[in-house]
Amino acid sequence: MILLRRGQMEMIGLVVIVLLVTIAFLFLVQFALNDRSDPHFFARKQLATSTLMALSITTTSDCVSGDGPQIVSVNELLKDCAVNREGGFGYNCKGKYSCAYLREELIPTLMAGSLDTFRQRYELRSILIQDPDPPLLRQVGNDGCAARTNVDTSGEFPLDTGAGLVMSTLLICD
Amino acid sequence: MTETIAVMFIFFVLLFFGMIFYYRYVDASIEGKMDENAQRRAIEIATRFIFLPEVQCSGSKTYCIDLLKLEAFQKVIADDQHVDDYYYNLFAFAKITVQEVYPNTQQSWVVYDKPKQKFTSQKSTYFSVALHDPRTQEYRFGYVKMEVYS
């Protein structure tokens, strides 16, 4: 009788150990599945910030104003675009006014040589705060960042123009 | 006795599967960490290069490289072994290429090139930069490609 009871006690002990191991195993599985760290976030963030910063000071010699040919920066063209949305005044770049030149020529060229070459999904957007629709500039590359989870932003780059504040943002995602 | 053996059997089976799972998880997470560290090192070295006073634009512009400084820097590194050793301490086994995108797409500068003979991995990271030409007061657009070997 005593031997039988000791056998039962051993059995209960073993069952408890099996249960503990199973619970520990389940916890491990849960932690492993929840670990979704993204090692590329810093690279995306840096690329977004550096691209928007470099892009804003890049100059072009394609433009003329009332004073003749000028070397103007993207920021200056963006200011002109905010003030003269429909053109007619300000800069004329290869027969286009500032907004059209930025949208159709300069920004696509810069992006094609950089973010498109790195096969990076991105969305560049510049809006006039007082009148955000439609945006002054919107460039989407490699299907953009809609419905993506790993999205990083350059942050907002403000630019004071005669028409109000222009905010530019570049999103980069995987 | 039979029950004890059965419970012990189940215990060891569970322990076995648990160990296999744990080993695979640890293996994958070590690979992930190594990848992350290599990526971080590439970013760190690229940042170190971009903010190097020897090539950075004068004034407060960030992510901007002075082309005159860059050309001088490239020449000094290539000509002087001691200088090359000094920059090895900063960049280690890496290749730094500055590529112009606009207006001249063909222009590029290999500033530093020290490949590792037997490397296990190579990580590339990119930073966009403005390339300032003080002769014409133009700011061109380009990028820095940083390849890091480990």
CSV table of N, CA and C in Angstrom, one decimal, chain A residues 46-163:
chain,number,residue,atom,x,y,z
A,46,GLN,N,17.3,57.8,-41.6
A,46,GLN,CA,18.4,58.6,-42.1
A,46,GLN,C,18.3,58.9,-43.5
A,47,LEU,N,17.9,57.9,-44.3
A,47,LEU,CA,17.8,58.2,-45.8
A,47,LEU,C,16.7,59.2,-46.1
A,48,ALA,N,15.6,59.1,-45.3
A,48,ALA,CA,14.5,60.1,-45.5
A,48,ALA,C,14.9,61.5,-45.2
A,49,THR,N,15.6,61.6,-44.0
A,49,THR,CA,16.0,63.0,-43.6
A,49,THR,C,17.1,63.5,-44.5
A,50,SER,N,18.1,62.7,-44.9
A,50,SER,CA,19.2,63.2,-45.7
A,50,SER,C,18.6,63.6,-47.1
A,51,THR,N,17.7,62.8,-47.6
A,51,THR,CA,17.2,63.0,-49.0
A,51,THR,C,16.5,64.4,-49.0
A,52,LEU,N,15.6,64.6,-48.1
A,52,LEU,CA,14.8,65.8,-48.1
A,52,LEU,C,15.7,67.0,-47.8
A,53,MET,N,16.6,66.9,-46.9
A,53,MET,CA,17.5,68.0,-46.6
A,53,MET,C,18.4,68.4,-47.9
A,54,ALA,N,19.0,67.3,-48.5
A,54,ALA,CA,19.8,67.6,-49.7
A,54,ALA,C,19.0,68.1,-50.9
A,55,LEU,N,17.8,67.5,-51.0
A,55,LEU,CA,16.9,67.9,-52.1
A,55,LEU,C,16.5,69.4,-52.0
A,56,SER,N,16.3,69.9,-50.8
A,56,SER,CA,15.8,71.2,-50.6
A,56,SER,C,16.8,72.3,-51.0
A,57,ILE,N,18.1,71.9,-50.9
A,57,ILE,CA,19.1,73.0,-51.2
A,57,ILE,C,19.7,72.8,-52.6
A,58,THR,N,19.3,71.7,-53.3
A,58,THR,CA,19.8,71.4,-54.6
A,58,THR,C,19.4,72.6,-55.6
A,59,THR,N,20.4,73.0,-56.4
A,59,THR,CA,20.1,74.1,-57.3
A,59,THR,C,20.0,73.6,-58.8
A,60,THR,N,19.3,74.4,-59.6
A,60,THR,CA,19.3,74.1,-61.0
A,60,THR,C,19.6,75.4,-61.8
A,61,SER,N,20.1,75.3,-62.9
A,61,SER,CA,20.4,76.5,-63.7
A,61,SER,C,19.5,76.5,-65.0
A,62,ASP,N,18.3,75.8,-64.8
A,62,ASP,CA,17.4,75.7,-66.0
A,62,ASP,C,16.4,76.9,-66.0
A,63,CYS,N,16.5,77.7,-65.0
A,63,CYS,CA,15.4,78.7,-64.8
A,63,CYS,C,15.8,80.2,-65.2
A,64,VAL,N,14.8,80.9,-65.7
A,64,VAL,CA,15.1,82.3,-65.9
A,64,VAL,C,14.0,83.1,-65.2
A,65,SER,N,14.4,84.3,-64.8
A,65,SER,CA,13.3,85.2,-64.2
A,65,SER,C,13.5,86.5,-65.0
A,66,GLY,N,12.8,87.6,-64.5
A,66,GLY,CA,12.9,88.9,-65.1
A,66,GLY,C,14.4,89.4,-65.3
A,67,ASP,N,15.2,88.9,-64.3
A,67,ASP,CA,16.6,89.3,-64.3
A,67,ASP,C,17.5,88.5,-65.2
A,68,GLY,N,16.9,87.6,-66.0
A,68,GLY,CA,17.7,86.7,-66.8
A,68,GLY,C,17.9,85.3,-66.2
A,69,PRO,N,18.9,84.5,-66.7
A,69,PRO,CA,19.1,83.1,-66.2
A,69,PRO,C,19.6,83.2,-64.7
A,70,GLN,N,19.1,82.2,-63.9
A,70,GLN,CA,19.3,82.2,-62.5
A,70,GLN,C,19.7,80.8,-62.0
A,71,ILE,N,20.5,80.7,-61.0
A,71,ILE,CA,20.7,79.5,-60.3
A,71,ILE,C,19.8,79.5,-59.1
A,72,VAL,N,18.8,78.6,-59.1
A,72,VAL,CA,17.8,78.6,-58.0
A,72,VAL,C,17.7,77.3,-57.4
A,73,SER,N,17.4,77.3,-56.1
A,73,SER,CA,17.3,76.0,-55.3
A,73,SER,C,15.9,75.5,-55.4
A,74,VAL,N,15.7,74.3,-55.0
A,74,VAL,CA,14.4,73.6,-54.9
A,74,VAL,C,13.5,74.4,-54.0
A,75,ASN,N,14.1,74.9,-52.8
A,75,ASN,CA,13.3,75.6,-51.9
A,75,ASN,C,12.8,76.9,-52.5
A,76,GLU,N,13.6,77.6,-53.3
A,76,GLU,CA,13.2,78.9,-53.9
A,76,GLU,C,12.1,78.6,-54.9
A,77,LEU,N,12.2,77.5,-55.7
A,77,LEU,CA,11.2,77.1,-56.6
A,77,LEU,C,9.9,76.8,-55.9
A,78,LEU,N,10.0,76.1,-54.7
A,78,LEU,CA,8.8,75.7,-54.0
A,78,LEU,C,8.1,77.0,-53.4
A,79,LYS,N,8.9,78.0,-53.0
A,79,LYS,CA,8.4,79.3,-52.6
A,79,LYS,C,7.6,79.9,-53.7
A,80,ASP,N,8.2,79.9,-54.9
A,80,ASP,CA,7.6,80.5,-56.1
A,80,ASP,C,6.3,79.8,-56.4
A,81,CYS,N,6.4,78.5,-56.3
A,81,CYS,CA,5.3,77.6,-56.6
A,81,CYS,C,4.1,77.9,-55.7
A,82,ALA,N,4.4,78.2,-54.4
A,82,ALA,CA,3.3,78.5,-53.4
A,82,ALA,C,2.7,79.8,-53.7
A,83,VAL,N,3.5,80.8,-54.1
A,83,VAL,CA,3.0,82.1,-54.4
A,83,VAL,C,2.3,82.2,-55.8
A,84,ASN,N,2.9,81.6,-56.8
A,84,ASN,CA,2.3,81.6,-58.1
A,84,ASN,C,1.9,80.2,-58.5
A,85,ARG,N,0.8,79.7,-58.0
A,85,ARG,CA,0.4,78.3,-58.2
A,85,ARG,C,0.1,78.0,-59.7
A,86,GLU,N,-0.5,79.0,-60.3
A,86,GLU,CA,-0.8,78.8,-61.7
A,86,GLU,C,0.2,79.3,-62.7
A,87,GLY,N,1.3,79.8,-62.2
A,87,GLY,CA,2.4,80.4,-63.0
A,87,GLY,C,2.0,81.8,-63.5
A,88,GLY,N,2.8,82.2,-64.6
A,88,GLY,CA,2.5,83.5,-65.1
A,88,GLY,C,3.6,84.5,-64.6
A,89,PHE,N,4.0,84.4,-63.3
A,89,PHE,CA,5.0,85.2,-62.8
A,89,PHE,C,6.1,84.4,-62.3
A,90,GLY,N,7.1,85.0,-61.7
A,90,GLY,CA,8.2,84.2,-61.1
A,90,GLY,C,9.1,83.5,-62.1
A,91,TYR,N,9.5,82.3,-61.8
A,91,TYR,CA,10.5,81.7,-62.6
A,91,TYR,C,9.9,80.9,-63.8
A,92,ASN,N,10.6,80.9,-64.8
A,92,ASN,CA,10.3,80.0,-66.0
A,92,ASN,C,11.4,79.1,-66.2
A,93,CYS,N,11.1,77.8,-66.1
A,93,CYS,CA,12.2,76.8,-66.2
A,93,CYS,C,11.8,75.8,-67.4
A,94,LYS,N,12.6,75.9,-68.4
A,94,LYS,CA,12.4,75.1,-69.6
A,94,LYS,C,11.0,75.2,-70.1
A,95,GLY,N,10.5,76.5,-70.1
A,95,GLY,CA,9.1,76.7,-70.6
A,95,GLY,C,8.0,76.3,-69.6
A,96,LYS,N,8.4,75.9,-68.4
A,96,LYS,CA,7.4,75.6,-67.4
A,96,LYS,C,7.4,76.5,-66.2
A,97,TYR,N,6.3,76.7,-65.5
A,97,TYR,CA,6.4,77.5,-64.3
A,97,TYR,C,6.9,76.6,-63.2
A,98,SER,N,7.2,77.2,-62.0
A,98,SER,CA,7.9,76.5,-60.9
A,98,SER,C,7.2,75.2,-60.5
A,99,CYS,N,5.9,75.2,-60.3
A,99,CYS,CA,5.2,74.0,-59.8
A,99,CYS,C,5.3,72.8,-60.8
A,100,ALA,N,5.0,73.2,-62.1
A,100,ALA,CA,5.1,72.2,-63.1
A,100,ALA,C,6.5,71.6,-63.3
A,101,TYR,N,7.5,72.5,-63.3
A,101,TYR,CA,8.8,72.1,-63.5
A,101,TYR,C,9.3,71.2,-62.3
A,102,LEU,N,8.9,71.5,-61.1
A,102,LEU,CA,9.3,70.7,-60.0
A,102,LEU,C,8.6,69.3,-60.1
A,103,ARG,N,7.3,69.4,-60.4
A,103,ARG,CA,6.5,68.1,-60.4
A,103,ARG,C,6.9,67.2,-61.6
A,104,GLU,N,7.1,67.8,-62.7
A,104,GLU,CA,7.3,67.0,-63.9
A,104,GLU,C,8.7,66.7,-64.3
A,105,GLU,N,9.6,67.6,-63.9
A,105,GLU,CA,11.0,67.4,-64.3
A,105,GLU,C,12.0,67.2,-63.2
A,106,LEU,N,12.2,68.2,-62.3
A,106,LEU,CA,13.3,68.2,-61.4
A,106,LEU,C,13.2,67.1,-60.4
A,107,ILE,N,12.0,67.0,-59.6
A,107,ILE,CA,11.9,66.0,-58.6
A,107,ILE,C,11.9,64.6,-59.1
A,108,PRO,N,11.2,64.3,-60.2
A,108,PRO,CA,11.3,62.9,-60.8
A,108,PRO,C,12.7,62.6,-61.2
A,109,THR,N,13.5,63.5,-61.7
A,109,THR,CA,14.9,63.3,-62.1
A,109,THR,C,15.8,62.9,-60.8
A,110,LEU,N,15.6,63.7,-59.8
A,110,LEU,CA,16.4,63.5,-58.6
A,110,LEU,C,16.0,62.2,-57.9
A,111,MET,N,14.7,61.9,-57.9
A,111,MET,CA,14.3,60.6,-57.3
A,111,MET,C,14.7,59.4,-58.1
A,112,ALA,N,14.6,59.6,-59.4
A,112,ALA,CA,15.0,58.4,-60.3
A,112,ALA,C,16.5,58.1,-60.1
A,113,GLY,N,17.3,59.1,-59.8
A,113,GLY,CA,18.7,58.8,-59.6
A,113,GLY,C,19.1,58.3,-58.2
A,114,SER,N,18.2,58.5,-57.3
A,114,SER,CA,18.5,58.1,-55.9
A,114,SER,C,17.5,57.0,-55.4
A,115,LEU,N,16.4,57.4,-54.8
A,115,LEU,CA,15.5,56.4,-54.2
A,115,LEU,C,15.0,55.4,-55.1
A,116,ASP,N,14.8,55.7,-56.3
A,116,ASP,CA,14.3,54.7,-57.3
A,116,ASP,C,15.5,53.7,-57.6
A,117,THR,N,16.7,54.3,-57.7
A,117,THR,CA,17.8,53.4,-57.9
A,117,THR,C,18.0,52.4,-56.7
A,118,PHE,N,17.7,52.9,-55.5
A,118,PHE,CA,17.9,52.0,-54.4
A,118,PHE,C,16.6,51.1,-54.2
A,119,ARG,N,15.7,51.2,-55.1
A,119,ARG,CA,14.4,50.4,-55.1
A,119,ARG,C,13.7,50.6,-53.8
A,120,GLN,N,13.6,51.9,-53.4
A,120,GLN,CA,13.0,52.2,-52.1
A,120,GLN,C,11.6,52.8,-52.4
A,121,ARG,N,10.6,52.3,-51.6
A,121,ARG,CA,9.3,52.8,-51.7
A,121,ARG,C,9.3,54.2,-51.0
A,122,TYR,N,8.6,55.2,-51.5
A,122,TYR,CA,8.6,56.5,-50.9
A,122,TYR,C,7.4,57.3,-51.3
A,123,GLU,N,7.2,58.4,-50.5
A,123,GLU,CA,6.1,59.3,-50.8
A,123,GLU,C,6.6,60.7,-50.4
A,124,LEU,N,6.7,61.6,-51.4
A,124,LEU,CA,7.2,63.0,-51.0
A,124,LEU,C,5.9,63.9,-51.2
A,125,ARG,N,5.8,64.8,-50.2
A,125,ARG,CA,4.6,65.6,-50.2
A,125,ARG,C,4.9,67.0,-49.7
A,126,SER,N,4.5,68.0,-50.4
A,126,SER,CA,4.7,69.4,-49.9
A,126,SER,C,3.3,70.0,-50.0
A,127,ILE,N,2.9,70.6,-48.9
A,127,ILE,CA,1.6,71.2,-48.8
A,127,ILE,C,1.7,72.6,-48.3
A,128,LEU,N,0.8,73.5,-48.8
A,128,LEU,CA,0.7,74.8,-48.2
A,128,LEU,C,-0.3,74.7,-47.1
A,129,ILE,N,0.1,75.0,-45.9
A,129,ILE,CA,-0.8,74.8,-44.7
A,129,ILE,C,-2.1,75.4,-44.8
A,130,GLN,N,-2.2,76.7,-45.4
A,130,GLN,CA,-3.4,77.4,-45.5
A,130,GLN,C,-4.4,76.8,-46.5
A,131,ASP,N,-3.8,76.1,-47.5
A,131,ASP,CA,-4.6,75.6,-48.6
A,131,ASP,C,-4.0,74.2,-49.0
A,132,PRO,N,-4.2,73.2,-48.2
A,132,PRO,CA,-3.5,71.9,-48.4
A,132,PRO,C,-3.9,71.1,-49.6
A,133,ASP,N,-5.1,71.3,-50.1
A,133,ASP,CA,-5.6,70.5,-51.3
A,133,ASP,C,-5.7,71.4,-52.5
A,134,PRO,N,-5.2,71.0,-53.6
A,134,PRO,CA,-4.2,69.8,-53.8
A,134,PRO,C,-2.8,70.2,-53.3
A,135,PRO,N,-2.0,69.2,-53.0
A,135,PRO,CA,-0.7,69.5,-52.5
A,135,PRO,C,0.2,70.2,-53.6
A,136,LEU,N,1.1,71.0,-53.2
A,136,LEU,CA,2.0,71.6,-54.2
A,136,LEU,C,2.8,70.6,-54.9
A,137,LEU,N,3.2,69.6,-54.2
A,137,LEU,CA,4.1,68.6,-54.8
A,137,LEU,C,3.7,67.2,-54.2
A,138,ARG,N,3.6,66.2,-55.1
A,138,ARG,CA,3.3,64.9,-54.6
A,138,ARG,C,4.0,63.9,-55.5
A,139,GLN,N,5.0,63.2,-55.0
A,139,GLN,CA,5.7,62.2,-55.8
A,139,GLN,C,5.7,60.9,-55.1
A,140,VAL,N,5.2,59.9,-55.8
A,140,VAL,CA,5.2,58.5,-55.2
A,140,VAL,C,6.1,57.6,-56.0
A,141,GLY,N,6.9,56.8,-55.3
A,141,GLY,CA,7.8,55.9,-56.0
A,141,GLY,C,7.7,54.5,-55.6
A,142,ASN,N,7.7,53.6,-56.5
A,142,ASN,CA,7.7,52.1,-56.3
A,142,ASN,C,6.4,51.8,-55.5
A,143,ASP,N,5.3,52.3,-55.8
A,143,ASP,CA,3.9,52.0,-55.2
A,143,ASP,C,3.7,52.7,-53.9
A,144,GLY,N,4.6,53.6,-53.5
A,144,GLY,CA,4.4,54.4,-52.3
A,144,GLY,C,4.3,53.6,-51.0
A,145,CYS,N,3.8,54.2,-49.9
A,145,CYS,CA,3.8,53.6,-48.6
A,145,CYS,C,2.4,53.3,-48.0
A,146,ALA,N,1.4,53.4,-48.9
A,146,ALA,CA,0.0,53.1,-48.4
A,146,ALA,C,-0.1,51.7,-48.0
A,147,ALA,N,-0.6,51.5,-46.8
A,147,ALA,CA,-0.9,50.1,-46.2
A,147,ALA,C,0.4,49.4,-46.0
A,148,ARG,N,1.5,50.1,-45.8
A,148,ARG,CA,2.8,49.4,-45.4
A,148,ARG,C,3.0,49.6,-43.9
A,149,THR,N,3.7,48.7,-43.2
A,149,THR,CA,3.8,48.8,-41.8
A,149,THR,C,5.1,49.4,-41.4
A,150,ASN,N,6.2,49.1,-42.1
A,150,ASN,CA,7.5,49.7,-41.7
A,150,ASN,C,7.7,51.0,-42.5
A,151,VAL,N,7.1,52.1,-41.9
A,151,VAL,CA,7.2,53.4,-42.6
A,151,VAL,C,8.0,54.4,-41.7
A,152,ASP,N,8.9,55.1,-42.2
A,152,ASP,CA,9.6,56.1,-41.5
A,152,ASP,C,9.6,57.4,-42.2
A,153,THR,N,9.6,58.5,-41.4
A,153,THR,CA,9.5,59.8,-42.0
A,153,THR,C,10.7,60.7,-41.8
A,154,SER,N,10.9,61.6,-42.6
A,154,SER,CA,12.0,62.6,-42.5
A,154,SER,C,11.6,63.6,-41.4
A,155,GLY,N,10.4,63.6,-41.0
A,155,GLY,CA,9.9,64.7,-40.2
A,155,GLY,C,9.4,65.8,-41.1
A,156,GLU,N,8.8,66.9,-40.5
A,156,GLU,CA,8.2,67.9,-41.3
A,156,GLU,C,9.3,69.0,-41.5
A,157,PHE,N,9.5,69.4,-42.8
A,157,PHE,CA,10.4,70.5,-43.1
A,157,PHE,C,9.6,71.7,-43.4
A,158,PRO,N,9.6,72.7,-42.5
A,158,PRO,CA,8.8,73.9,-42.8
A,158,PRO,C,9.5,74.9,-43.7
A,159,LEU,N,8.8,75.6,-44.5
A,159,LEU,CA,9.4,76.7,-45.4
A,159,LEU,C,8.4,77.9,-45.4
A,160,ASP,N,9.0,79.0,-45.0
A,160,ASP,CA,8.1,80.2,-45.0
A,160,ASP,C,8.1,80.8,-46.4
A,161,THR,N,6.9,81.0,-46.9
A,161,THR,CA,6.7,81.6,-48.2
A,161,THR,C,5.8,82.8,-48.1
A,162,GLY,N,5.7,83.6,-49.2
A,162,GLY,CA,4.9,84.7,-49.2
A,162,GLY,C,3.4,84.4,-49.1
A,163,ALA,N,3.1,83.1,-49.4
A,163,ALA,CA,1.6,82.7,-49.4
A,163,ALA,C,1.3,82.0,-48.1
